[in-house]
Coordinates of C-alpha atoms in Angstrom, one line a residue:
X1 CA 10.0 -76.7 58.5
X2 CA 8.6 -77.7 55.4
X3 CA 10.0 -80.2 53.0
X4 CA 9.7 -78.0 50.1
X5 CA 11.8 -75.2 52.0
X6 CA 14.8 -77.8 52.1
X7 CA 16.6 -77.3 48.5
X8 CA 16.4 -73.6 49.5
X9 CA 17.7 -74.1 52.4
X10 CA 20.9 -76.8 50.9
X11 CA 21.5 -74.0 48.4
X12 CA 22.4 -71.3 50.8
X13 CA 24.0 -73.9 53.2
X14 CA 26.0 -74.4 49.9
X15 CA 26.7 -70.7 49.5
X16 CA 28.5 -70.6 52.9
X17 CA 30.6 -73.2 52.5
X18 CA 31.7 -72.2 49.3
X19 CA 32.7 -68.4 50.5
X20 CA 34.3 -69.8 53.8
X21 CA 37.8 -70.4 52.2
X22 CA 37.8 -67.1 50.3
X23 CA 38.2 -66.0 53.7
X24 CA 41.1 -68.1 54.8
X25 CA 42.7 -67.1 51.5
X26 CA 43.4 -63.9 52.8
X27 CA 43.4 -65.0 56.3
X28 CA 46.2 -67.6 55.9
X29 CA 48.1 -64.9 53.5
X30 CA 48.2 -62.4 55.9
X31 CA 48.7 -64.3 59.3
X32 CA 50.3 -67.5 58.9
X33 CA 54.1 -67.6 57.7
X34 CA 56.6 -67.6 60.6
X35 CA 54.0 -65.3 62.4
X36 CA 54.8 -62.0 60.3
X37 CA 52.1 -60.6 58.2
X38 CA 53.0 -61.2 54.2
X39 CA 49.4 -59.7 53.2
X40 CA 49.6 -56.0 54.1
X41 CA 47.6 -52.7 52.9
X42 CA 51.6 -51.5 51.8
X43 CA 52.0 -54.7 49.5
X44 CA 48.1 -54.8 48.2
X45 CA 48.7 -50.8 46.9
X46 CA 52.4 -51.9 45.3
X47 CA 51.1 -54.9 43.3
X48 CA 47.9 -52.9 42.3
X49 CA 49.8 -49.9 40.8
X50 CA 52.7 -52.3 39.6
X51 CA 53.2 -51.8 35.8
X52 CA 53.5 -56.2 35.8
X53 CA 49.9 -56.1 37.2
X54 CA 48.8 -54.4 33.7
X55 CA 50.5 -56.2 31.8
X56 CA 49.1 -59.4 33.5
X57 CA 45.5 -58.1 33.1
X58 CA 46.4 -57.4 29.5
X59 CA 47.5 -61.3 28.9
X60 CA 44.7 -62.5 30.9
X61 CA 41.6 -60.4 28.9
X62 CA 43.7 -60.6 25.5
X63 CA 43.6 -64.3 26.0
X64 CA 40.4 -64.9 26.7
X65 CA 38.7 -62.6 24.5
X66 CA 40.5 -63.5 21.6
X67 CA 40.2 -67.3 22.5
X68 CA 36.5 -66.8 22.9
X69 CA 36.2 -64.8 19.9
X70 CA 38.2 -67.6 18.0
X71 CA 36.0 -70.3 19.5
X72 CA 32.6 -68.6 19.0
X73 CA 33.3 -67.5 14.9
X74 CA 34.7 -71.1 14.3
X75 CA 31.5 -72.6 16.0
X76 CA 29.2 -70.8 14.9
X77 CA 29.9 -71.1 11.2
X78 CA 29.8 -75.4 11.7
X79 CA 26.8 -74.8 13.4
X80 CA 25.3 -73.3 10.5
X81 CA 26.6 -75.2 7.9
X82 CA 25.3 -78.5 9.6
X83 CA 22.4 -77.9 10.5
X84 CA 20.8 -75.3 7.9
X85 CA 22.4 -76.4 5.3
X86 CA 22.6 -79.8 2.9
X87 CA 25.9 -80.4 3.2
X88 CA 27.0 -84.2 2.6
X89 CA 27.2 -86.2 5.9
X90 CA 25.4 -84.2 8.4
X91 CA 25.0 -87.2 10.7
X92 CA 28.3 -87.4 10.7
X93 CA 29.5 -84.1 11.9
X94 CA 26.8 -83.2 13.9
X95 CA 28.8 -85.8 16.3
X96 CA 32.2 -85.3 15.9
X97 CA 32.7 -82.0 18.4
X98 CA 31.7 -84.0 21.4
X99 CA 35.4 -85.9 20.0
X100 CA 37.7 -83.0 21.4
X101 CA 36.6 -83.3 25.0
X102 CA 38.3 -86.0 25.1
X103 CA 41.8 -84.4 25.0
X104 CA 42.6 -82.4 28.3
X105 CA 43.9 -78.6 27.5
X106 CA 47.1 -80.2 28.6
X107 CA 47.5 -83.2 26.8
X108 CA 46.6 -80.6 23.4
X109 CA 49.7 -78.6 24.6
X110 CA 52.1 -81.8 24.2
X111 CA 51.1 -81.9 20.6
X112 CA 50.9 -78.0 20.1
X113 CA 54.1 -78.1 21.2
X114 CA 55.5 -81.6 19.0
X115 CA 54.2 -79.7 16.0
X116 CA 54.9 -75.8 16.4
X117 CA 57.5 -75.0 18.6
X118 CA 59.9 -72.3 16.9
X119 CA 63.0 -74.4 17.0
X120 CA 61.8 -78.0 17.6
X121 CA 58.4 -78.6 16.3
X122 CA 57.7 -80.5 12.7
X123 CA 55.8 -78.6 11.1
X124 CA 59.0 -75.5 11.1
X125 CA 61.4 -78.0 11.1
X126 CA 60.0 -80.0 7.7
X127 CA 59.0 -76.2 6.1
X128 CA 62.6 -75.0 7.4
X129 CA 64.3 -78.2 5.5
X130 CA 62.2 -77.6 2.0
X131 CA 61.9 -74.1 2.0
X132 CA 65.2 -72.6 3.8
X133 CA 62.8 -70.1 5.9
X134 CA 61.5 -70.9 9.6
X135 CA 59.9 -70.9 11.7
X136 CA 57.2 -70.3 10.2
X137 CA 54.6 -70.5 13.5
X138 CA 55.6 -70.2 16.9
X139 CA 52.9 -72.0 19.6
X140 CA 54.7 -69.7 22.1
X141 CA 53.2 -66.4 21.5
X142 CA 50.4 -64.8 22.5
X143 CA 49.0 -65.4 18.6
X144 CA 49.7 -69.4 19.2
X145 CA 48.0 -69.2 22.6
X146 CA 44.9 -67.8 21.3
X147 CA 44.5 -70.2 18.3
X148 CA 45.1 -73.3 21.5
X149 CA 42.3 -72.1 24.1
X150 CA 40.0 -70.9 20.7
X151 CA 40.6 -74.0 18.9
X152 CA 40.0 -76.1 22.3
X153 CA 36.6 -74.1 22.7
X154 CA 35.3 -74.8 19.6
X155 CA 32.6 -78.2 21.7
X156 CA 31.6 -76.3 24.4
X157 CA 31.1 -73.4 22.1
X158 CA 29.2 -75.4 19.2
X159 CA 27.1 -77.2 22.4
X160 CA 26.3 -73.8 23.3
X161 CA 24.8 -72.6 19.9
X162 CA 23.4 -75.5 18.1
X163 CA 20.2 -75.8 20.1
X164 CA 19.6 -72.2 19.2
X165 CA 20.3 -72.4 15.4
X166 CA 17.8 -75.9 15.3
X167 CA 15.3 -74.1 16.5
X168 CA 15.3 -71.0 14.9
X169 CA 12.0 -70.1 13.1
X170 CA 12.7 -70.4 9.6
X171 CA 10.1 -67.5 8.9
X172 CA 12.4 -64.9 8.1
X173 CA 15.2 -66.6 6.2
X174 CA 12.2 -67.8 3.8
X175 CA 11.1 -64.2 3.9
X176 CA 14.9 -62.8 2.7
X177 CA 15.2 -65.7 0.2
X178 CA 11.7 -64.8 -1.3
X179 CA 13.1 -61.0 -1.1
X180 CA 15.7 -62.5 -3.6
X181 CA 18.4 -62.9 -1.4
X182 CA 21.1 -65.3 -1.7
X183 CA 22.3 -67.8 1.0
X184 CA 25.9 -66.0 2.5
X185 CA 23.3 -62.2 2.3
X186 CA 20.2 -64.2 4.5
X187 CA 23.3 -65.6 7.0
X188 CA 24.5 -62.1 7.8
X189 CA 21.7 -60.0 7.4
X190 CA 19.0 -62.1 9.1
X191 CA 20.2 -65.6 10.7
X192 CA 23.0 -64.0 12.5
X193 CA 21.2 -61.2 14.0
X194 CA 18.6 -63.5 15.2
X195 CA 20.9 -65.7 16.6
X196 CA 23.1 -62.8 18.5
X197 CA 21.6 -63.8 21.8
X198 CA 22.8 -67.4 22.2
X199 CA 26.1 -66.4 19.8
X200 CA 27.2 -63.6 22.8
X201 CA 26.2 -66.3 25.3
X202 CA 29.0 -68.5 23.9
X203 CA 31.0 -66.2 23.6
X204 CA 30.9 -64.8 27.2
X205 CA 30.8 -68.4 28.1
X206 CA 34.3 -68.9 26.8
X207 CA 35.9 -66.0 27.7
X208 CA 35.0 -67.3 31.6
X209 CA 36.8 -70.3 30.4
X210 CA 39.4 -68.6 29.2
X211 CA 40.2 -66.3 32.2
X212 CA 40.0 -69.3 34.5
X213 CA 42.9 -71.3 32.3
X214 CA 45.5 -72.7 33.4
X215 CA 47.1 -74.9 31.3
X216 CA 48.1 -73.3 28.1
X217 CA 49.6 -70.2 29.8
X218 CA 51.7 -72.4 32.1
X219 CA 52.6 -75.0 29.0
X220 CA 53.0 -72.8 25.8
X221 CA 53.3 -69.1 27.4
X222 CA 56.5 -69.7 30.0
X223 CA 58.6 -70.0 26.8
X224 CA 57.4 -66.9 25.8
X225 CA 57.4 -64.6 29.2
X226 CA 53.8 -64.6 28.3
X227 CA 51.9 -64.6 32.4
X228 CA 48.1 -64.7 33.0
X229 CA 46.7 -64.3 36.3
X230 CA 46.4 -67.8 36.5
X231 CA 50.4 -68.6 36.1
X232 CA 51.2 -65.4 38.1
X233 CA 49.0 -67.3 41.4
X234 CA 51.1 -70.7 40.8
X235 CA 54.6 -68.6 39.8
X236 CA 54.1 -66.8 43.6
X237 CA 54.2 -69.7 45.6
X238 CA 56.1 -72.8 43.3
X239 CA 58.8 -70.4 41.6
X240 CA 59.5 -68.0 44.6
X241 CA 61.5 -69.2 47.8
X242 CA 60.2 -69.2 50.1
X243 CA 56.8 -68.5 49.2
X244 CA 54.9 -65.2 48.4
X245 CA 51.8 -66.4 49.6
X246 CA 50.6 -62.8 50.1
X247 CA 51.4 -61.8 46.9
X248 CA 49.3 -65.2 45.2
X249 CA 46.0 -63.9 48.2
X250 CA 46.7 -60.6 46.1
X251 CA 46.4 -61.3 42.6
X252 CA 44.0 -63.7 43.3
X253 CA 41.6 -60.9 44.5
X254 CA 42.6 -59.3 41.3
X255 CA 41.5 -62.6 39.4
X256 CA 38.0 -62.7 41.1
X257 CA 36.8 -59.0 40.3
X258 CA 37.7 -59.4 37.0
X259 CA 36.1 -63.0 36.6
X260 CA 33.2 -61.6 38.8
X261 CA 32.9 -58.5 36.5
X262 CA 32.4 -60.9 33.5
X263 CA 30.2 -64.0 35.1
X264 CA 28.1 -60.5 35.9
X265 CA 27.6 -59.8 32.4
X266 CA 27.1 -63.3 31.4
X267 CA 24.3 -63.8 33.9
X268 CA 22.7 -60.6 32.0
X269 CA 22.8 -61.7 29.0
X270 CA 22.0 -64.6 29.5
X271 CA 18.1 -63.5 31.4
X272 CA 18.1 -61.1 28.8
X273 CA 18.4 -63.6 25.4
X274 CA 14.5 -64.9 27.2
X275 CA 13.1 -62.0 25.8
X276 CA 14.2 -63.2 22.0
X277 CA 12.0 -65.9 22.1
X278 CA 9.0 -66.5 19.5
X279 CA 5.9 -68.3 20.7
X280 CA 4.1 -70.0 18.2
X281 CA 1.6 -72.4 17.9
X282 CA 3.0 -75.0 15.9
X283 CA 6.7 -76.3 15.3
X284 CA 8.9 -74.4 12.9
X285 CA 9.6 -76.4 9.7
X286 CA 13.2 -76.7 9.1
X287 CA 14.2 -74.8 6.7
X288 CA 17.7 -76.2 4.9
X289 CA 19.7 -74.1 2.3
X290 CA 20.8 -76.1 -1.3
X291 CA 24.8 -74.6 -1.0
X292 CA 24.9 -76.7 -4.7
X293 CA 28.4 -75.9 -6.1
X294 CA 29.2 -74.6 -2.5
X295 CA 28.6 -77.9 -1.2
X296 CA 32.2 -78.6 -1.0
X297 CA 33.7 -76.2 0.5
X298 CA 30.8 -76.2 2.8
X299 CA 32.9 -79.8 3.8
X300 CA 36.5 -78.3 3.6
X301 CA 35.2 -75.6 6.3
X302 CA 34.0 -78.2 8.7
X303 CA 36.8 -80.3 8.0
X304 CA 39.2 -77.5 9.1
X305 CA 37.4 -77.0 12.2
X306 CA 37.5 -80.7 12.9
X307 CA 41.0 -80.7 12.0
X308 CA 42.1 -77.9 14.1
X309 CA 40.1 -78.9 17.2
X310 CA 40.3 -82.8 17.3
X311 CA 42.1 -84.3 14.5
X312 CA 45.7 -82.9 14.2
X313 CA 46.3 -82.7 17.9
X314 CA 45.2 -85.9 18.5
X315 CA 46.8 -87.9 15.2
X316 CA 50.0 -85.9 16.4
X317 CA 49.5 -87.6 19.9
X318 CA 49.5 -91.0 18.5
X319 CA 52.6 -90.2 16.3
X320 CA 54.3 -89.1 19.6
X321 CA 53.4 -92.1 21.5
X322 CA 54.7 -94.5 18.9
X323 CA 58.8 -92.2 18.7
X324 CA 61.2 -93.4 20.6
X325 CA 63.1 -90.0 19.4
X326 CA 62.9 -87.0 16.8
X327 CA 66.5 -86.6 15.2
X328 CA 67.5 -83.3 13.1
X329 CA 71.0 -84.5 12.6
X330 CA 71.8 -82.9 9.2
X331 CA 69.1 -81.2 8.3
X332 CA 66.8 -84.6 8.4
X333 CA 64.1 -85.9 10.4
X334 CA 64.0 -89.3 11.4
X335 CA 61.0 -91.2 13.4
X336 CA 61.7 -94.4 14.6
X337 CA 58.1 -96.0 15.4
X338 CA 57.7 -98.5 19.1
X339 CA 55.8 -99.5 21.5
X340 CA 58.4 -98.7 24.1
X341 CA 56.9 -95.8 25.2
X342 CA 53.4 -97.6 26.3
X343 CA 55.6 -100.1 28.5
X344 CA 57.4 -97.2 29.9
X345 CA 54.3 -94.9 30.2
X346 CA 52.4 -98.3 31.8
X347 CA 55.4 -98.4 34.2
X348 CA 55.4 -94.9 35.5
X349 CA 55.7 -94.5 39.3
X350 CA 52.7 -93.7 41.3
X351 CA 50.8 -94.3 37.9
X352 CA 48.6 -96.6 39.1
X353 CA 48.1 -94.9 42.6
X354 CA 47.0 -91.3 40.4
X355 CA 44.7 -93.5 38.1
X356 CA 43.0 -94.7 41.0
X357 CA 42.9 -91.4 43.0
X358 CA 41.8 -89.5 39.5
X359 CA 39.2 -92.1 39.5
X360 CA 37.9 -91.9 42.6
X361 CA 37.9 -87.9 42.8
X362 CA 36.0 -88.1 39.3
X363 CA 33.6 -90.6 40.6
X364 CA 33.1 -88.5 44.0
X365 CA 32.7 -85.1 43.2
X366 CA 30.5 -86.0 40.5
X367 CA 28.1 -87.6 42.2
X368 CA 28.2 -85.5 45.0
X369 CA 28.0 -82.4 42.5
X370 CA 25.3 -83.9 40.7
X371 CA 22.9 -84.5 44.2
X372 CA 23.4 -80.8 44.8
X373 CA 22.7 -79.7 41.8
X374 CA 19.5 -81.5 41.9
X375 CA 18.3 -80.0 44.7
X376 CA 19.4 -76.2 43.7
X377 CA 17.4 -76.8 40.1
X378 CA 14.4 -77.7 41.9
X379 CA 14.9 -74.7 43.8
X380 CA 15.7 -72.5 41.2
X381 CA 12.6 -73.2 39.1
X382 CA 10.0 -75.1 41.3
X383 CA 10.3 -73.8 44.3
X384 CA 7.2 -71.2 45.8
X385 CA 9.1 -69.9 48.6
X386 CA 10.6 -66.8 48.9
X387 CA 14.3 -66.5 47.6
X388 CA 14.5 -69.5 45.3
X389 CA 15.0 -66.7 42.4
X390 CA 18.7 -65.9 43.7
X391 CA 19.2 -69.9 43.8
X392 CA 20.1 -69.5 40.4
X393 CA 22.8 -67.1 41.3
X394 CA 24.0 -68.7 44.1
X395 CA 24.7 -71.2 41.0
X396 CA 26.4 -68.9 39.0
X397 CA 28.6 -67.7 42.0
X398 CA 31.4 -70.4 41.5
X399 CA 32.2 -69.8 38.2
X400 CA 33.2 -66.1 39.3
X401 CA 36.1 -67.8 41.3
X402 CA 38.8 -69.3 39.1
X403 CA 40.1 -73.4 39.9
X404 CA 43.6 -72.4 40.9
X405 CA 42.3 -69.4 43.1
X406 CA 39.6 -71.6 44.8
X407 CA 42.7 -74.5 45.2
X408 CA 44.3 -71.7 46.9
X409 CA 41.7 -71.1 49.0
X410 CA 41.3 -74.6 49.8
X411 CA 44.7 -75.0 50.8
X412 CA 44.5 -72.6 53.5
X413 CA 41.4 -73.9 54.8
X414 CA 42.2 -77.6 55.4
X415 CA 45.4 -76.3 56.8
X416 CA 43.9 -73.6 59.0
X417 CA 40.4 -75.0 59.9
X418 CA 40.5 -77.3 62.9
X419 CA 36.9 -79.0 62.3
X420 CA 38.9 -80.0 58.6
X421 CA 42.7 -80.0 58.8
X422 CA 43.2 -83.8 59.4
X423 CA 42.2 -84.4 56.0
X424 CA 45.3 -82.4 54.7
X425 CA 47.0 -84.3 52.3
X426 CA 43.8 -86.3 51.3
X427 CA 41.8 -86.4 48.3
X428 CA 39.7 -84.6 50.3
X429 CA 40.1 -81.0 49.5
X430 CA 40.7 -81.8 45.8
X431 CA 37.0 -83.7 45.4
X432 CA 35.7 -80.2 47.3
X433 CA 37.7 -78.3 44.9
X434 CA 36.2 -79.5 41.5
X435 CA 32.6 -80.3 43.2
X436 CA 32.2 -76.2 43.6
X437 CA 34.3 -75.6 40.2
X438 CA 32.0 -77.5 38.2
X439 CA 28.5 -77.4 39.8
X440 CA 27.4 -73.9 37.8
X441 CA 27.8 -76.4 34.8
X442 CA 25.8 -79.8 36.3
X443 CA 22.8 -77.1 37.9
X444 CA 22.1 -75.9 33.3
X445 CA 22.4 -79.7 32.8
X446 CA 20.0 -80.8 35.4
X447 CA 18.1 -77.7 35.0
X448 CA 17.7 -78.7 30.9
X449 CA 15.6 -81.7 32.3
X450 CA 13.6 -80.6 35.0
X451 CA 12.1 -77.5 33.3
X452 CA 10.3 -80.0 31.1
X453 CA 8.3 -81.6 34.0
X454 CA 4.9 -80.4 34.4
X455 CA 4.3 -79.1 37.9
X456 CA 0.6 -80.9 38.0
X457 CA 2.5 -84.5 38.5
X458 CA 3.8 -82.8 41.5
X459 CA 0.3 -81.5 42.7
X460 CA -1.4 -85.1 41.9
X461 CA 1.5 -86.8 44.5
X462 CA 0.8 -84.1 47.0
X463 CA -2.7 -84.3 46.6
X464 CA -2.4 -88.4 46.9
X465 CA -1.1 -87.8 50.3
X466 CA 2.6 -88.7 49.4
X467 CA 5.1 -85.8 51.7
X468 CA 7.3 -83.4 49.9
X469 CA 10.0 -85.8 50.2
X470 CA 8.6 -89.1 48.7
X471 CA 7.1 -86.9 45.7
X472 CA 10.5 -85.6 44.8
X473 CA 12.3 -89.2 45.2
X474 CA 9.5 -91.2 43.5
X475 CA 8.6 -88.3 40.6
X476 CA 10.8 -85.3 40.4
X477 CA 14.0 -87.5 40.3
X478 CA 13.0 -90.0 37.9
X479 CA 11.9 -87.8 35.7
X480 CA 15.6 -85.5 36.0
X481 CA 17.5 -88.8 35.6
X482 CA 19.0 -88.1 31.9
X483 CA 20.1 -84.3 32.8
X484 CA 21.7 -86.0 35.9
X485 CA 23.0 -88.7 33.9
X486 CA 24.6 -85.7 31.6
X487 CA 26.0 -84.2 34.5
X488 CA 27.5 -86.9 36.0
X489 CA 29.7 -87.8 33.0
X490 CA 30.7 -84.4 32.3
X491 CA 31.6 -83.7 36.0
X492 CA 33.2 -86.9 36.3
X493 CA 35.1 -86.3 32.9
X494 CA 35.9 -82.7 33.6
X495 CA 37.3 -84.2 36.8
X496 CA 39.4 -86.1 34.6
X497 CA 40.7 -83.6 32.5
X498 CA 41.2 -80.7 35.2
X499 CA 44.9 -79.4 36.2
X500 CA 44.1 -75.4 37.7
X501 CA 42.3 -76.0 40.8
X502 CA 44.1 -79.4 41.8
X503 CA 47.8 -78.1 40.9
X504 CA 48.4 -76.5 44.4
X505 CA 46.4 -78.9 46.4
X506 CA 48.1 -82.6 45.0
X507 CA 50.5 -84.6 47.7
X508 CA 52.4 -87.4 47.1
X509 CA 49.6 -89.2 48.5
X510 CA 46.7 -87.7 46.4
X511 CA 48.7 -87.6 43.3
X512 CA 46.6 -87.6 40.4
X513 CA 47.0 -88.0 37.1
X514 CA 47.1 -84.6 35.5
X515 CA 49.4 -83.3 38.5
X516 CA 51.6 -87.1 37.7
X517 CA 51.9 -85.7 33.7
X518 CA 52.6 -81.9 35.1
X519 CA 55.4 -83.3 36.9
X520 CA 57.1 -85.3 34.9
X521 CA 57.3 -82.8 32.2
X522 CA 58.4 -80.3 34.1
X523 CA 61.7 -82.4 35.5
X524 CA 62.1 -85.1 32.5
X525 CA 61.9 -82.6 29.4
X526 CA 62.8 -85.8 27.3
X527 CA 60.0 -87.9 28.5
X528 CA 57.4 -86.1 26.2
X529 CA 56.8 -89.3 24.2
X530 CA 56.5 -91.3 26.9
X531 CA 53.7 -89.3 28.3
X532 CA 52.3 -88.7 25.0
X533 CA 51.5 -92.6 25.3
X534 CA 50.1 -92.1 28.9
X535 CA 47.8 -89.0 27.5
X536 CA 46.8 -91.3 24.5
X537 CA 45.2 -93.9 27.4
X538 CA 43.4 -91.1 29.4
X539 CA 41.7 -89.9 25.9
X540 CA 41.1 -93.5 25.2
X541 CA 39.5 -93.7 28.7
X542 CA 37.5 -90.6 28.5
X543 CA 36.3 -91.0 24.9
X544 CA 34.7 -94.5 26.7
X545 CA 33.1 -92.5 29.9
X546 CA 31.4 -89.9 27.5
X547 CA 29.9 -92.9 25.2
X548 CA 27.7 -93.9 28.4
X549 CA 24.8 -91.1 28.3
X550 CA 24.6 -92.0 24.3

């Protein structure tokens, strides 16, 4: 075998493994509860013709398009105004959306819900108190959903876009200004048409992120009635007794043809924007619009989408973190400001055990997804043998299977599987879980670097004498180190910050930290402050593990 056929090789090895527990998803559904069959063809036809099954779908695509769409619009118009245009500061905002990937999905919920609830959150409370009217906002609706996931969106989104609006050709936005157009007519008739390619990129980007959530529906749409696909998979086994496993195999099949059908048009897309490109000879000179009396409110907008994002959910936090207790007695509200809630948060049982499992599953599966995706990028792009083109979609695959489905999966397979089912109960199945979950995203990162090296550095090794092997340790991996650097710290961050496809597969004895907040909230409703301390520390935390690649 030759060395060059062994990425190739890894990446359909990779492939098989990861399709394994789909089948014990349906396997263990059907087979394995008190020996009787829970996963019929009878129950499959019920649940697909079930009016609740619509209306699921409904939630699901309503959520995530109009997240997305949210996310994209709000993105989009900060790229823009940072980067084509002279408004104050620019240094300054270019950086601040890599800020709200510090705060988990479901530590922004905590604060969504401190500040809008209908009947207990600030903002209607103090509005209520002044005004005689409330509430004015309610977080638990499918309105109040949206502006969450699209709101929470708005970093990977902007990460998305940003390279494509710096390095736009200027050409024709010179042209339109020339023609007499002003700056807002050149943004919609030429600037955003160009840019359509990488903007529906984003977009379909996020609305995969959005059908694969789980934290928003299951914090801010219970109150409501409001159930994704997502909460409808957790709901079948956690709030039914005893379990409807059959029912959770079923709408998880549900889940993956509609994920599949939209990771589908993504990977179009996204091999279609390639034929947008213009080659020239020379680089672009940046071309940056004078907003002059505009300037401001160039600022406010950027402020609001920093607000929005970042800045109220997280202030919010803090203020949580530091009440011992909200009182309305009387129409009033009264904070009363500690530290009590740190001590508590800092003596929270099994805190100490889910930091260091968290820690170690992060560390783990990042490195472990980061090796892999090193190997399936070289395969992907360098690779001459036969079949390294569908190495890119063997990629893509994962992100077609939602966290809490794949947890699912993985629950029945380290149950079922002899060569595995000691680890049961481990870390284990967790650190497989987000390694597959998260590799689509490392394989872009790693693939951003490697697409940059010149295949003759290769050919001069090879020619030298050095094997296949010792050319792609000694050049092809130095040279990937800062897109394997990138997706280290996002894996290991994402790790950090993930609930969906580690809910159903925590123990007692692989606790970790998002499954330790989960908990506690859902049996100690009053401990919110309390673990709005505890969340403050994991931001804290992560803000320092995503300083490391800068």
């Amino acid at each position: 075998m030759k060395g060059s056929q062994i990425p190739i090789i890894l990446s359909f090895l990779f492939l098989v493994i990861f399709v394994i527990p789909l089948f014990y998803l349906v396997y263990g559904s059907a087979f394995f509860q008190l020996g009787t069959a829970t996963l019929t063809w009878n129950t499959f036809v019920q649940i697909m013709s079930s009016s609740a099954t619509g209306y699921l779908l409904i939630n699901t695509l309503v959520f995530a398009l109009g997240g997305a769409l949210l996310a994209t619009v709000l993105a989009t118009s900060y790229a823009w105004i940072v980067i084509r245009t002279d408004v104050p500061a620019k240094r300054m905002w270019e950086l601040l959306p890599i800020l709200p990937l510090t705060m988990p999905f479901l530590v922004k919920a905590f604060a969504w819900t401190y500040l809008f609830a209908p009947t207990t959150g600030i903002t209607n409370i103090l509005f209520k108190q002044v005004t005689g009217i409330g509430p004015i906002v309610n977080i638990f609706s499918m309105p109040g959903l949206i502006f969450a996931i699209g709101t929470g969106g708005v970093p990977l989104a902007y990460l998305t876009v940003e390279p494509a609006v710096k390095s736009m050709n200027p050409a024709m936005e010179e042209a339109s200004r020339i023609a007499g157009n002003g700056v807002l007519k050149t943004l919609f008739k030429v600037t955003i048409p160009v840019l359509i390619p990488s903007i529906l990129s984003a977009y379909l980007l996020l609305t995969i992120i959005g059908l694969t959530n789980f934290d928003y529906p299951y914090m801010l749409g219970r109150y409501a009635n409001i159930n994704t696909l997502a909460t409808q998979v957790y709901y079948s086994i956690y709030a039914s007794i005893p379990p409807r496993y059959g029912d959770a195999a079923i709408y998880s099949i549900i889940y993956i043809i509609l994920t599949f059908v939209i990771v589908g048009v993504y990977i179009y897309v996204t091999r279609q924007a390639y034929k947008f490109v213009v080659v020239t000879g020379k680089a672009p000179r940046e071309t940056v619009h004078k907003l002059r009396r505009w300037k401001y409110v160039g600022v406010l907008i950027c402020f609001l989408v920093m607000f929005f994002s970042f800045l109220l959910p997280y202030a919010t936090l803090v203020m949580m973190s530091l009440t011992t207790f909200l009182s309305t007695a009387g129409g009033h509200i009264n904070f009363f400001f500690t530290w009590q809630n740190y001590i508590d948060a800092l003596n929270l049982p099994l805190l100490y055990t889910s930091i260091y499992n968290s820690v170690v599953l992060g560390l783990v599966s990042a490195l472990i997804g980061t090796v892999i995706a090193a190997f399936m990028s070289y395969a992907a792009l360098k690779s001459k043998v036969r079949g390294a083109r569908l190495v890119d979609v063997i990629a893509s695959v994962p992100m077609a299977v939602p966290g809490i489905v794949y947890g699912l999966a993985l629950y029945w397979t380290f149950l079922l599987l002899p060569v595995v089912n000691f680890l049961y109960g481990t870390i284990w199945p967790l650190i497989v879980a987000l390694v597959f979950i998260r590799l689509p995203y490392s394989v872009r990162m790693v693939s951003g670097s490697l697409i940059q090296v010149s295949d003759e550095l290769e050919e001069s090794s090879r020619v030298s004498g050095a094997s296949w092997s010792r050319t792609f340790y000694k050049i092809v991996l130095p040279l990937m180190r800062r897109g394997m650097l990138n997706s280290f710290v996002y894996a290991f961050v994402n790790s950090l910050r993930e609930l969906g496809a580690v809910v159903l597969l925590a123990t007692g004895s692989s606790v970790v930290f998002m499954t330790l907040l989960i908990e506690i909230q859902s049996q100690h409703a009053l401990a919110i402050n309390m673990l709005a301390a505890a969340s403050v520390l994991l931001s804290m935390f992560i803000m320092v593990a995503l300083a490391i690649p800068s």
